[in-house]
């Protein structure tokens, strides 16, 4: 396998009712439109990655999530977010094609899934147990390139309100990542906006939500006018990574 194709969706914020809305947005409808737009990529991808906030404080949404993503016949790598209920999420998504713990080894790559949720808090933290898991899973696959995935942002997004609910112990997280040179990318959700950067040769990637977006670099909470989106990732066997965010067009968003 010369390259693997992964599609990242994030922050669908589903409710148990398909009519549920978040800030005036029907999150089930926007997810369905996003999946429809990505249908051609879904048919050929090797894995689907969903980086948290599968539901909006409503465990009934996991059934809708299971139905929405279970139909593609692809591995669905899932990470919890701060609006998720981790025990209920695990129970609802305990069977294939869903994978909640990882790591997922595909081709020349290892995809590591981290839980950064702190119960009842919007901000995140990678626990001692999760840091140990990260170190061990990277250490056991030094021959593979690695992509590390979590919900909370481990770098500053230059947005005062949002950076108050990022990864509280980012320094500890990076200390582990820095000790494993095969890590090529760190990917997250939570921030409802696109971001691409680099840190010590590691690609840093945030992806917009399948529902509403947050205005970048804003001191206060502000909803942006950007449409739903998803990220395409092509992971090459030599460790190179090609990626891009695809936003739905105005017509697709309003369909």
Tab-separated table of C-alpha atoms in Angstrom:
chain	number	residue	atom	x	y	z
A	1	UNK	CA	0.000	0.000	0.000
A	2	UNK	CA	1.854	3.078	-1.273
A	3	UNK	CA	-0.456	5.642	0.352
A	4	UNK	CA	-3.475	5.554	2.602
A	5	UNK	CA	-6.450	7.886	2.461
A	6	UNK	CA	-8.155	9.107	5.616
A	7	UNK	CA	-11.139	11.456	5.861
A	8	UNK	CA	-11.523	13.482	9.046
A	9	UNK	CA	-14.922	14.664	10.213
A	10	UNK	CA	-15.286	16.403	13.536
A	11	UNK	CA	-17.721	17.910	16.015
A	12	UNK	CA	-21.057	16.789	14.532
A	13	UNK	CA	-22.845	17.558	17.847
A	14	UNK	CA	-25.745	15.192	17.210
A	15	UNK	CA	-28.906	14.967	19.292
A	16	UNK	CA	-31.122	11.954	19.817
A	17	UNK	CA	-33.753	13.659	17.645
A	18	UNK	CA	-32.985	14.324	13.980
A	19	UNK	CA	-34.708	17.706	14.427
A	20	UNK	CA	-32.238	18.807	17.135
A	21	UNK	CA	-30.565	22.158	16.567
A	22	UNK	CA	-27.452	23.827	17.963
A	23	UNK	CA	-27.361	27.629	17.646
A	24	UNK	CA	-30.033	27.383	14.980
A	25	UNK	CA	-28.271	24.655	12.980
A	26	UNK	CA	-29.827	21.221	12.469
A	27	UNK	CA	-26.702	19.180	13.161
A	28	UNK	CA	-28.037	15.914	11.749
A	29	UNK	CA	-28.920	17.568	8.447
A	30	UNK	CA	-25.549	19.280	8.125
A	31	UNK	CA	-23.776	16.001	8.865
A	32	UNK	CA	-25.800	14.206	6.206
A	33	UNK	CA	-25.011	16.924	3.662
A	34	UNK	CA	-21.327	16.741	4.539
A	35	UNK	CA	-21.257	12.957	4.167
A	36	UNK	CA	-23.100	13.233	0.861
A	37	UNK	CA	-20.559	15.748	-0.424
A	38	UNK	CA	-17.730	13.416	0.650
A	39	UNK	CA	-19.361	10.288	-0.812
A	40	UNK	CA	-16.827	9.842	-3.583
A	41	UNK	CA	-13.938	10.050	-1.138
A	42	UNK	CA	-15.698	7.766	1.328
A	43	UNK	CA	-15.976	5.099	-1.351
A	44	UNK	CA	-12.203	4.960	-1.801
A	45	UNK	CA	-10.785	5.912	1.608
A	46	UNK	CA	-8.998	3.501	3.929
A	47	UNK	CA	-10.380	4.931	7.171
A	48	UNK	CA	-12.690	7.569	8.593
A	49	UNK	CA	-11.507	9.656	11.553
A	50	UNK	CA	-13.956	11.494	13.847
A	51	UNK	CA	-12.257	13.699	16.439
A	52	UNK	CA	-14.843	14.275	19.130
A	53	UNK	CA	-18.116	15.889	20.151
A	54	UNK	CA	-20.034	13.193	18.364
A	55	UNK	CA	-23.087	14.317	20.341
A	56	UNK	CA	-24.274	17.513	22.003
A	57	UNK	CA	-24.749	16.394	25.616
A	58	UNK	CA	-27.341	13.838	24.444
A	59	UNK	CA	-26.408	10.152	24.522
A	60	UNK	CA	-29.347	9.424	22.218
A	61	UNK	CA	-27.277	10.930	19.421
A	62	UNK	CA	-24.946	7.928	19.341
A	63	UNK	CA	-27.570	5.854	17.562
A	64	UNK	CA	-27.797	8.466	14.809
A	65	UNK	CA	-24.006	8.574	14.644
A	66	UNK	CA	-23.807	4.792	14.403
A	67	UNK	CA	-26.292	4.722	11.553
A	68	UNK	CA	-24.685	7.640	9.721
A	69	UNK	CA	-21.121	6.287	9.757
A	70	UNK	CA	-21.694	2.537	9.921
A	71	UNK	CA	-22.989	2.315	6.363
A	72	UNK	CA	-19.721	2.947	4.551
A	73	UNK	CA	-17.943	-0.320	5.305
A	74	UNK	CA	-14.773	1.503	6.438
A	75	UNK	CA	-13.016	1.593	9.818
A	76	UNK	CA	-14.383	4.548	11.813
A	77	UNK	CA	-11.765	5.777	14.307
A	78	UNK	CA	-13.546	7.731	17.050
A	79	UNK	CA	-12.273	10.023	19.802
A	80	UNK	CA	-14.497	11.524	22.518
A	81	UNK	CA	-14.915	15.262	23.003
A	82	UNK	CA	-16.057	17.379	25.915
A	83	UNK	CA	-19.734	17.079	24.924
A	84	UNK	CA	-19.554	13.287	24.753
A	85	UNK	CA	-20.470	10.738	27.402
A	86	UNK	CA	-17.558	8.334	27.276
A	87	UNK	CA	-19.211	5.218	28.837
A	88	UNK	CA	-22.333	5.598	26.677
A	89	UNK	CA	-20.200	6.266	23.602
A	90	UNK	CA	-18.207	3.107	24.216
A	91	UNK	CA	-21.367	1.039	24.683
A	92	UNK	CA	-23.025	2.389	21.525
A	93	UNK	CA	-19.930	2.036	19.326
A	94	UNK	CA	-18.508	-1.187	20.731
A	95	UNK	CA	-18.660	-3.154	17.472
A	96	UNK	CA	-17.034	-2.899	14.052
A	97	UNK	CA	-16.561	-0.783	12.063
A	98	UNK	CA	-16.055	1.547	15.040
A	99	UNK	CA	-12.696	1.713	16.831
A	100	UNK	CA	-12.339	3.823	19.969
A	101	UNK	CA	-8.958	2.906	21.361
A	102	UNK	CA	-6.577	2.067	18.568
A	103	UNK	CA	-3.916	2.229	17.566
A	104	UNK	CA	-4.891	1.697	13.943
A	105	UNK	CA	-2.079	0.367	11.764
A	106	UNK	CA	-2.763	0.983	8.085
A	107	UNK	CA	-0.045	0.633	5.494
A	108	UNK	CA	3.149	2.290	6.705
A	109	UNK	CA	1.305	4.390	9.295
A	110	UNK	CA	0.140	4.094	12.882
A	111	UNK	CA	-2.796	6.290	13.895
A	112	UNK	CA	-2.909	6.871	17.666
A	113	UNK	CA	-6.217	7.871	19.303
A	114	UNK	CA	-6.080	9.855	22.558
A	115	UNK	CA	-8.881	10.656	24.998
A	116	UNK	CA	-8.337	14.198	26.326
A	117	UNK	CA	-11.738	14.570	28.021
A	118	UNK	CA	-12.057	15.829	31.585
A	119	UNK	CA	-15.591	15.019	32.794
A	120	UNK	CA	-17.838	18.073	33.173
A	121	UNK	CA	-15.182	20.420	31.788
A	122	UNK	CA	-14.917	22.113	28.402
A	123	UNK	CA	-11.135	22.116	28.489
A	124	UNK	CA	-9.050	18.988	28.175
A	125	UNK	CA	-6.126	17.147	29.704
A	126	UNK	CA	-4.216	14.051	28.665
A	127	UNK	CA	-4.122	11.865	31.769
A	128	UNK	CA	-1.026	10.099	33.027
A	129	UNK	CA	-2.534	6.869	31.704
A	130	UNK	CA	-3.103	8.407	28.271
A	131	UNK	CA	0.413	9.835	28.174
A	132	UNK	CA	1.748	6.364	28.992
A	133	UNK	CA	-0.437	4.874	26.258
A	134	UNK	CA	0.877	7.454	23.779
A	135	UNK	CA	4.489	6.734	24.689
A	136	UNK	CA	4.012	2.963	24.541
A	137	UNK	CA	2.065	2.907	21.294
A	138	UNK	CA	4.621	5.102	19.578
A	139	UNK	CA	7.496	3.165	21.091
A	140	UNK	CA	6.149	-0.168	19.840
A	141	UNK	CA	5.968	1.046	16.246
A	142	UNK	CA	9.126	2.988	15.617
A	143	UNK	CA	9.276	1.576	12.098
A	144	UNK	CA	5.961	3.204	11.195
A	145	UNK	CA	5.152	6.842	10.552
A	146	UNK	CA	2.652	8.119	13.113
A	147	UNK	CA	-0.294	10.490	13.247
A	148	UNK	CA	-1.568	11.400	16.727
A	149	UNK	CA	-5.236	12.389	17.082
A	150	UNK	CA	-7.088	14.030	19.960
A	151	UNK	CA	-10.005	16.399	20.544
A	152	UNK	CA	-8.513	19.394	22.361
A	153	UNK	CA	-6.006	21.705	20.700
A	154	UNK	CA	-2.436	21.265	22.029
A	155	UNK	CA	-1.258	24.656	20.756
A	156	UNK	CA	-2.569	28.197	21.122
A	157	UNK	CA	-5.137	29.181	18.489
A	158	UNK	CA	-4.698	32.907	19.261
A	159	UNK	CA	-8.318	33.085	20.368
A	160	UNK	CA	-8.635	34.142	24.008
A	161	UNK	CA	-11.865	32.332	24.894
A	162	UNK	CA	-10.968	29.201	22.938
A	163	UNK	CA	-7.465	28.919	24.351
A	164	UNK	CA	-9.002	28.831	27.834
A	165	UNK	CA	-10.563	25.475	26.930
A	166	UNK	CA	-7.643	23.859	25.109
A	167	UNK	CA	-5.302	21.118	26.331
A	168	UNK	CA	-4.251	22.096	29.858
A	169	UNK	CA	-1.084	19.986	29.926
A	170	UNK	CA	0.119	20.567	26.401
A	171	UNK	CA	3.760	20.668	27.546
A	172	UNK	CA	3.497	17.107	28.878
A	173	UNK	CA	1.854	15.985	25.649
A	174	UNK	CA	4.586	17.525	23.515
A	175	UNK	CA	7.307	16.069	25.710
A	176	UNK	CA	6.132	12.597	24.715
A	177	UNK	CA	5.617	13.473	21.047
A	178	UNK	CA	9.061	15.086	20.823
A	179	UNK	CA	10.679	11.858	21.996
A	180	UNK	CA	9.295	9.940	18.990
A	181	UNK	CA	10.666	11.311	15.717
A	182	UNK	CA	8.369	9.122	13.615
A	183	UNK	CA	5.402	11.358	14.503
A	184	UNK	CA	4.587	13.264	11.328
A	185	UNK	CA	1.280	14.907	12.268
A	186	UNK	CA	-0.993	15.847	15.158
A	187	UNK	CA	-4.671	16.276	14.304
A	188	UNK	CA	-7.513	17.641	16.436
A	189	UNK	CA	-11.110	18.882	16.480
A	190	UNK	CA	-12.844	21.105	19.085
A	191	UNK	CA	-11.910	24.454	17.523
A	192	UNK	CA	-14.508	24.490	14.690
A	193	UNK	CA	-12.087	26.072	12.215
A	194	UNK	CA	-9.328	25.155	9.804
A	195	UNK	CA	-5.717	25.410	10.907
A	196	UNK	CA	-2.443	24.204	9.436
A	197	UNK	CA	0.979	24.725	10.960
A	198	UNK	CA	4.254	23.017	11.759
A	199	UNK	CA	6.102	22.403	15.020
A	200	UNK	CA	9.581	20.838	14.929
A	201	UNK	CA	8.770	19.230	11.602
A	202	UNK	CA	5.404	17.854	12.776
A	203	UNK	CA	2.323	18.908	10.813
A	204	UNK	CA	-0.374	20.519	12.987
A	205	UNK	CA	-3.917	20.200	11.651
A	206	UNK	CA	-7.306	21.361	12.928
A	207	UNK	CA	-10.497	20.797	11.005
A	208	UNK	CA	-13.830	22.647	10.840
A	209	UNK	CA	-17.014	21.074	12.136
A	210	UNK	CA	-19.703	19.344	10.134
A	211	UNK	CA	-22.084	21.953	11.603
A	212	UNK	CA	-21.192	25.563	12.610
A	213	UNK	CA	-17.736	27.182	12.786
A	214	UNK	CA	-16.066	29.525	15.290
A	215	UNK	CA	-14.572	32.794	14.125
A	216	UNK	CA	-10.761	32.499	14.164
A	217	UNK	CA	-8.597	34.737	16.359
A	218	UNK	CA	-11.600	36.100	18.246
A	219	UNK	CA	-11.328	37.160	21.896
A	220	UNK	CA	-15.005	36.355	22.454
A	221	UNK	CA	-17.184	33.478	21.303
A	222	UNK	CA	-18.400	34.342	17.784
A	223	UNK	CA	-19.956	32.057	15.171
A	224	UNK	CA	-18.287	32.333	11.762
A	225	UNK	CA	-20.137	32.246	8.455
A	226	UNK	CA	-18.065	29.370	7.046
A	227	UNK	CA	-20.059	26.301	5.945
A	228	UNK	CA	-19.605	22.685	7.133
A	229	UNK	CA	-16.376	20.984	6.101
A	230	UNK	CA	-14.160	17.904	6.301
A	231	UNK	CA	-10.456	17.171	5.828
A	232	UNK	CA	-8.856	14.811	3.320
A	233	UNK	CA	-5.520	13.270	4.276
A	234	UNK	CA	-3.215	11.227	2.063
A	235	UNK	CA	-0.485	9.532	4.095
A	236	UNK	CA	2.412	8.353	1.925
A	237	UNK	CA	4.680	5.425	2.692
A	238	UNK	CA	7.721	7.747	2.865
A	239	UNK	CA	6.130	9.786	5.681
A	240	UNK	CA	4.929	12.654	3.525
A	241	UNK	CA	1.405	13.925	4.094
A	242	UNK	CA	-0.907	15.713	1.680
A	243	UNK	CA	-4.027	17.328	3.077
A	244	UNK	CA	-6.733	19.849	2.406
A	245	UNK	CA	-10.028	21.022	3.885
A	246	UNK	CA	-13.138	20.811	1.737
A	247	UNK	CA	-15.924	23.253	2.595
A	248	UNK	CA	-19.422	22.648	1.301
A	249	UNK	CA	-20.577	25.226	-1.221
A	250	UNK	CA	-23.401	27.596	-0.365
A	251	UNK	CA	-25.787	25.466	-2.434
A	252	UNK	CA	-24.706	22.269	-0.691
A	253	UNK	CA	-25.041	23.890	2.733
A	254	UNK	CA	-28.559	25.103	1.997
A	255	UNK	CA	-29.818	22.013	0.158
